[in-house]
XYZ file of C-alpha atoms in Angstrom:
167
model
C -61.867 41.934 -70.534
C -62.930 45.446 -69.166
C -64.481 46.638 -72.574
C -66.677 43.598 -71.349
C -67.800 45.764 -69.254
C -67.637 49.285 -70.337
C -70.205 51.499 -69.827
C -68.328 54.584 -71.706
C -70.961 56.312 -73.219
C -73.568 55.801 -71.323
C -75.219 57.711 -68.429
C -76.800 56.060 -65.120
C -79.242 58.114 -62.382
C -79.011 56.254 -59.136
C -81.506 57.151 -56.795
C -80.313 57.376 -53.017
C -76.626 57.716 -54.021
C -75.934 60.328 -51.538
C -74.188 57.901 -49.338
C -74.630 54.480 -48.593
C -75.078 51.282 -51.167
C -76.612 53.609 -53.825
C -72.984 55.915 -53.478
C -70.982 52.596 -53.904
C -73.091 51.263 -56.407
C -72.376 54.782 -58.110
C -68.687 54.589 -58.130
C -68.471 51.590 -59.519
C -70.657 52.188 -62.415
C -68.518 55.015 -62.674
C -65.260 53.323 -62.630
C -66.945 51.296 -65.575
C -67.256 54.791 -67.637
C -70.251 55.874 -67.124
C -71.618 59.620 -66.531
C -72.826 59.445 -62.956
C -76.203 61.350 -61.873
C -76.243 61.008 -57.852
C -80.013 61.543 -56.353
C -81.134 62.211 -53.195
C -83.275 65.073 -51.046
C -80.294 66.583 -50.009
C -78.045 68.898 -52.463
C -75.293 69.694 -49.620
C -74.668 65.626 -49.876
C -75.055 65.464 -53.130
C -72.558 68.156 -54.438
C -70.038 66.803 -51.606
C -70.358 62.851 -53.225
C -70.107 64.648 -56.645
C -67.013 66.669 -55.994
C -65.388 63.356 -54.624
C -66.303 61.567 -57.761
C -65.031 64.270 -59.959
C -61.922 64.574 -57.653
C -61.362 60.723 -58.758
C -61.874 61.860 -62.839
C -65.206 60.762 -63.047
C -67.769 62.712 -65.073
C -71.147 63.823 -62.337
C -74.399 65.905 -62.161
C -76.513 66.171 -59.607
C -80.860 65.981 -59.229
C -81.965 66.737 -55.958
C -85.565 65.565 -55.214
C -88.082 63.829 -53.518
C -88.464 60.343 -55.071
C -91.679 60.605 -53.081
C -93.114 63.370 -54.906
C -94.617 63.234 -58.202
C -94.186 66.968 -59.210
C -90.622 67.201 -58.182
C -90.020 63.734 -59.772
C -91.343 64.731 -63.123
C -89.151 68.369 -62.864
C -85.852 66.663 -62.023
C -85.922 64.166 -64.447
C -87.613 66.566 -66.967
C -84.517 69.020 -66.001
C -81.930 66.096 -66.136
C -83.183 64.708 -69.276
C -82.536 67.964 -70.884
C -79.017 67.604 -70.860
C -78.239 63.881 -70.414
C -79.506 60.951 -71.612
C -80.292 58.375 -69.314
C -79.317 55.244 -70.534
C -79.304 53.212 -66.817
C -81.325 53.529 -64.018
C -80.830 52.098 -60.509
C -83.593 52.647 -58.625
C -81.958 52.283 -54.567
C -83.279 54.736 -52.505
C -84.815 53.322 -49.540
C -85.753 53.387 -45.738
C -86.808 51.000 -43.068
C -87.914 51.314 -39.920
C -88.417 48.025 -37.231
C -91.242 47.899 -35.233
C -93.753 44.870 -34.396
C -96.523 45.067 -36.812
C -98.871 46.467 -34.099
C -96.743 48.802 -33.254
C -96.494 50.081 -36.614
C -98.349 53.432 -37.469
C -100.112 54.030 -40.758
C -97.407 56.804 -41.231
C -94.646 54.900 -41.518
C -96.289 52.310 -43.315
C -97.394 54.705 -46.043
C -93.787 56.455 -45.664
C -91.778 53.013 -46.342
C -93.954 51.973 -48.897
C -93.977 55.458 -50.779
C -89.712 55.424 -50.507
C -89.150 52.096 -51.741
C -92.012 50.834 -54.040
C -94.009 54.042 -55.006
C -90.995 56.082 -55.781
C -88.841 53.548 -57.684
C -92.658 53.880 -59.629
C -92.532 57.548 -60.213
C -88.708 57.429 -61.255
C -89.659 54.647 -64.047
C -92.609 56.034 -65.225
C -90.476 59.338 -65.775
C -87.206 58.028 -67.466
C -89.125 54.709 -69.190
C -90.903 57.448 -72.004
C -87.134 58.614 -72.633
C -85.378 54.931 -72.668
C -88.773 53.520 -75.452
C -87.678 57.058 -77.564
C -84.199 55.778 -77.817
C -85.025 52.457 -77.770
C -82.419 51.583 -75.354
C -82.009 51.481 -71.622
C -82.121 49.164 -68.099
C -83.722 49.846 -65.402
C -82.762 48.079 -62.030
C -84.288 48.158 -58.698
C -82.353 47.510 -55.938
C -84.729 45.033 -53.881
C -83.739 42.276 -50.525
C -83.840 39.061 -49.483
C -86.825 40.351 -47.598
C -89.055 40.212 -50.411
C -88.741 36.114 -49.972
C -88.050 35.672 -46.614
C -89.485 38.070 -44.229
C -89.108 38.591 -40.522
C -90.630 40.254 -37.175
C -90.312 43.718 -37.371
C -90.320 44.593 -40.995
C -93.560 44.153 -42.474
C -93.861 46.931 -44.553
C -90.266 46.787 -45.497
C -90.850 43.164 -46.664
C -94.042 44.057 -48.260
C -92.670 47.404 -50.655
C -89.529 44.876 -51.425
C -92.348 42.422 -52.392
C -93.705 44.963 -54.439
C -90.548 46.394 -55.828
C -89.689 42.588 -57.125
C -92.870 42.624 -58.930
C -92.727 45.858 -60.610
């Protein structure tokens, strides 16, 4: 039953793996054999998360950047791609932040909508050339309930899941 589920062989990039869902959702892909590539903005997190996976006999690399940012986007996965092939990618990384819609500013708006719809964007535009080369790959985005059933104070939250669903 677990070659069912193997993924030996295969490598996954999980955005926002640092801590959180995306680290959980990490270690178990990892438990399921596959190379792990944790993401986030912050390497000191990063190398800590990988050192515990590798601790555990689990096979790591780390790509610090900005999922927000196009150039560093395009570097990391250009730099990650060099030496892995990414076969799986989770696209979690996200924020929110509750306010009543007019008390929301057009900065955090723009700032929830560029973490968790534009960047899952960037991140698939970037691996998706690699995964039609090999003919192969999954991407997943990790969306909410939110998308279907909203609720005061997380407008733009609701709105990027929304958007995320679609994509």
């Amino acid at each position: 039953m677990n070659d069912l589920f193997s993924l030996k062989g295969k490598t996954a990039l999980i955005t926002g793996s640092s801590r959180g869902l995306g680290f959980v959702i990490a270690r178990g892909l990892a438990r399921a054999g596959a190379t792990i590539l944790l993401n986030s903005r912050n390497n000191d997190e990063l190398r800590k998360k990988a050192e515990e996976l590798t601790k555990d006999g689990y096979t790591t690399d780390v790509a610090c950047f900005d999922i927000t940012n196009e150039d560093q986007v395009n570097a990391g996965i250009q730099k990650l791609t060099e030496k892995h092939r990414i076969d799986i990618l989770i696209n979690n990384a996200g924020i929110q932040i509750r306010h009543p819609l007019e008390n929301f500013s057009y900065a955090d708006w723009n700032r929830i909508i560029q973490t968790n719809l534009s960047g899952a964007f960037l991140v698939s535009k970037e691996v998706a050339g690699s995964m039609i080369k090999h003919k192969s790959g999954k991407v997943i985005h990790v969306g909410s309930l939110q998308c279907e059933v909203s609720r005061p104070g997380i407008a733009p939250y609701a709105a990027a899941k929304g958007g995320l669903k679609m994509l």
